[in-house]
Amino acid sequence: MSLATQFYTMLAMISMGSFFGATLDTYNRFLKRGSRKRLIVFINDVLFWLLQGLLIFYILFLVNFGEIRFYIFVALLCGFAAYQALMKTTYLKLLEISIDLIVAIANYISHLFMTIVYSPIKWLVILLITVVFWMGKALYALVQTILKVLLLMVKILFKPIIWIGQLLLRAIPTSIKKIIEKSYNLIAGNVKKATNKTISGLKTILKIFKR
């Protein structure tokens, strides 16, 4: 490994040490360990360290084709220490400012969407539903009125027929009325018996199939 390659490797590892410190603070800021379950924290920690290891090895591979030397760990430690001593406070402030700015922009976009898109669509839908409801109510009232008028017309038209029928019934002799009544009772009785026998037969068939 040439001297230039070693120098670039040192700079890269120092940078990665500082980058690791920044990502660790960012990870802890969003993870909120106190409010998370231990299993979730453990899985997140494993994934975080695995990702950091792969990223460091990838950078190392780009710089010196993945050759691992002792000074690489020293450079990583120096970069992490430099971040803790010189950049951590400033980075955390910038992180909070960035989070607040992103939240404010997201809230503004959400409010703008609710005002320009969601609210007009909501009130338009409410207006359409109201119009349809009142049209349906008016149509129902109109149908009721038409049916009442038709029923009244039918009553008026059939009133003479009913009167004529009543007069004819009065004119029929009592003996004929009794014959008609007996015939009606006989037919009704036969129909009732046939119905009862049919129901009884169906019940018997159902009992046979249940066995």
mmCIF file of N, CA, C and O in Angstrom, residues 197-211:
data_model
loop_
_atom_site.group_PDB
_atom_site.id
_atom_site.type_symbol
_atom_site.label_atom_id
_atom_site.label_comp_id
_atom_site.label_asym_id
_atom_site.label_seq_id
_atom_site.Cartn_x
_atom_site.Cartn_y
_atom_site.Cartn_z
ATOM 1 N N LYS A 197 -103.487 -31.559 5.097
ATOM 2 C CA LYS A 197 -102.934 -32.851 4.687
ATOM 3 C C LYS A 197 -101.583 -32.675 4.005
ATOM 4 O O LYS A 197 -100.649 -33.459 4.212
ATOM 5 N N THR A 198 -101.447 -31.649 3.205
ATOM 6 C CA THR A 198 -100.173 -31.390 2.514
ATOM 7 C C THR A 198 -99.067 -31.078 3.513
ATOM 8 O O THR A 198 -97.945 -31.580 3.437
ATOM 9 N N ILE A 199 -99.395 -30.234 4.492
ATOM 10 C CA ILE A 199 -98.411 -29.878 5.519
ATOM 11 C C ILE A 199 -98.020 -31.102 6.327
ATOM 12 O O ILE A 199 -96.837 -31.323 6.635
ATOM 13 N N SER A 200 -99.008 -31.936 6.693
ATOM 14 C CA SER A 200 -98.731 -33.158 7.455
ATOM 15 C C SER A 200 -97.835 -34.106 6.663
ATOM 16 O O SER A 200 -96.908 -34.714 7.188
ATOM 17 N N GLY A 201 -98.127 -34.252 5.342
ATOM 18 C CA GLY A 201 -97.298 -35.115 4.504
ATOM 19 C C GLY A 201 -95.874 -34.614 4.406
ATOM 20 O O GLY A 201 -94.910 -35.386 4.481
ATOM 21 N N LEU A 202 -95.702 -33.300 4.285
ATOM 22 C CA LEU A 202 -94.351 -32.728 4.218
ATOM 23 C C LEU A 202 -93.595 -32.950 5.514
ATOM 24 O O LEU A 202 -92.388 -33.255 5.514
ATOM 25 N N LYS A 203 -94.274 -32.817 6.646
ATOM 26 C CA LYS A 203 -93.628 -33.063 7.938
ATOM 27 C C LYS A 203 -93.176 -34.513 8.059
ATOM 28 O O LYS A 203 -92.093 -34.812 8.565
ATOM 29 N N THR A 204 -94.022 -35.454 7.575
ATOM 30 C CA THR A 204 -93.669 -36.884 7.626
ATOM 31 C C THR A 204 -92.436 -37.160 6.780
ATOM 32 O O THR A 204 -91.518 -37.889 7.194
ATOM 33 N N ILE A 205 -92.404 -36.575 5.589
ATOM 34 C CA ILE A 205 -91.250 -36.764 4.697
ATOM 35 C C ILE A 205 -89.988 -36.208 5.342
ATOM 36 O O ILE A 205 -88.902 -36.809 5.293
ATOM 37 N N LEU A 206 -90.084 -35.042 5.981
ATOM 38 C CA LEU A 206 -88.930 -34.441 6.651
ATOM 39 C C LEU A 206 -88.423 -35.312 7.785
ATOM 40 O O LEU A 206 -87.210 -35.463 7.987
ATOM 41 N N LYS A 207 -89.361 -35.927 8.546
ATOM 42 C CA LYS A 207 -88.958 -36.814 9.640
ATOM 43 C C LYS A 207 -88.206 -38.020 9.086
ATOM 44 O O LYS A 207 -87.226 -38.489 9.662
ATOM 45 N N ILE A 208 -88.685 -38.557 7.950
ATOM 46 C CA ILE A 208 -88.014 -39.724 7.342
ATOM 47 C C ILE A 208 -86.598 -39.380 6.929
ATOM 48 O O ILE A 208 -85.654 -40.113 7.157
ATOM 49 N N PHE A 209 -86.437 -38.195 6.316
ATOM 50 C CA PHE A 209 -85.092 -37.783 5.876
ATOM 51 C C PHE A 209 -84.176 -37.476 7.050
ATOM 52 O O PHE A 209 -82.959 -37.687 6.977
ATOM 53 N N LYS A 210 -84.754 -36.987 8.155
ATOM 54 C CA LYS A 210 -83.918 -36.698 9.352
ATOM 55 C C LYS A 210 -83.354 -37.952 9.957
ATOM 56 O O LYS A 210 -82.296 -37.974 10.569
ATOM 57 N N ARG A 211 -84.077 -39.075 9.849
ATOM 58 C CA ARG A 211 -83.578 -40.337 10.375
ATOM 59 C C ARG A 211 -82.320 -40.773 9.615
ATOM 60 O O ARG A 211 -81.440 -41.395 10.124
#
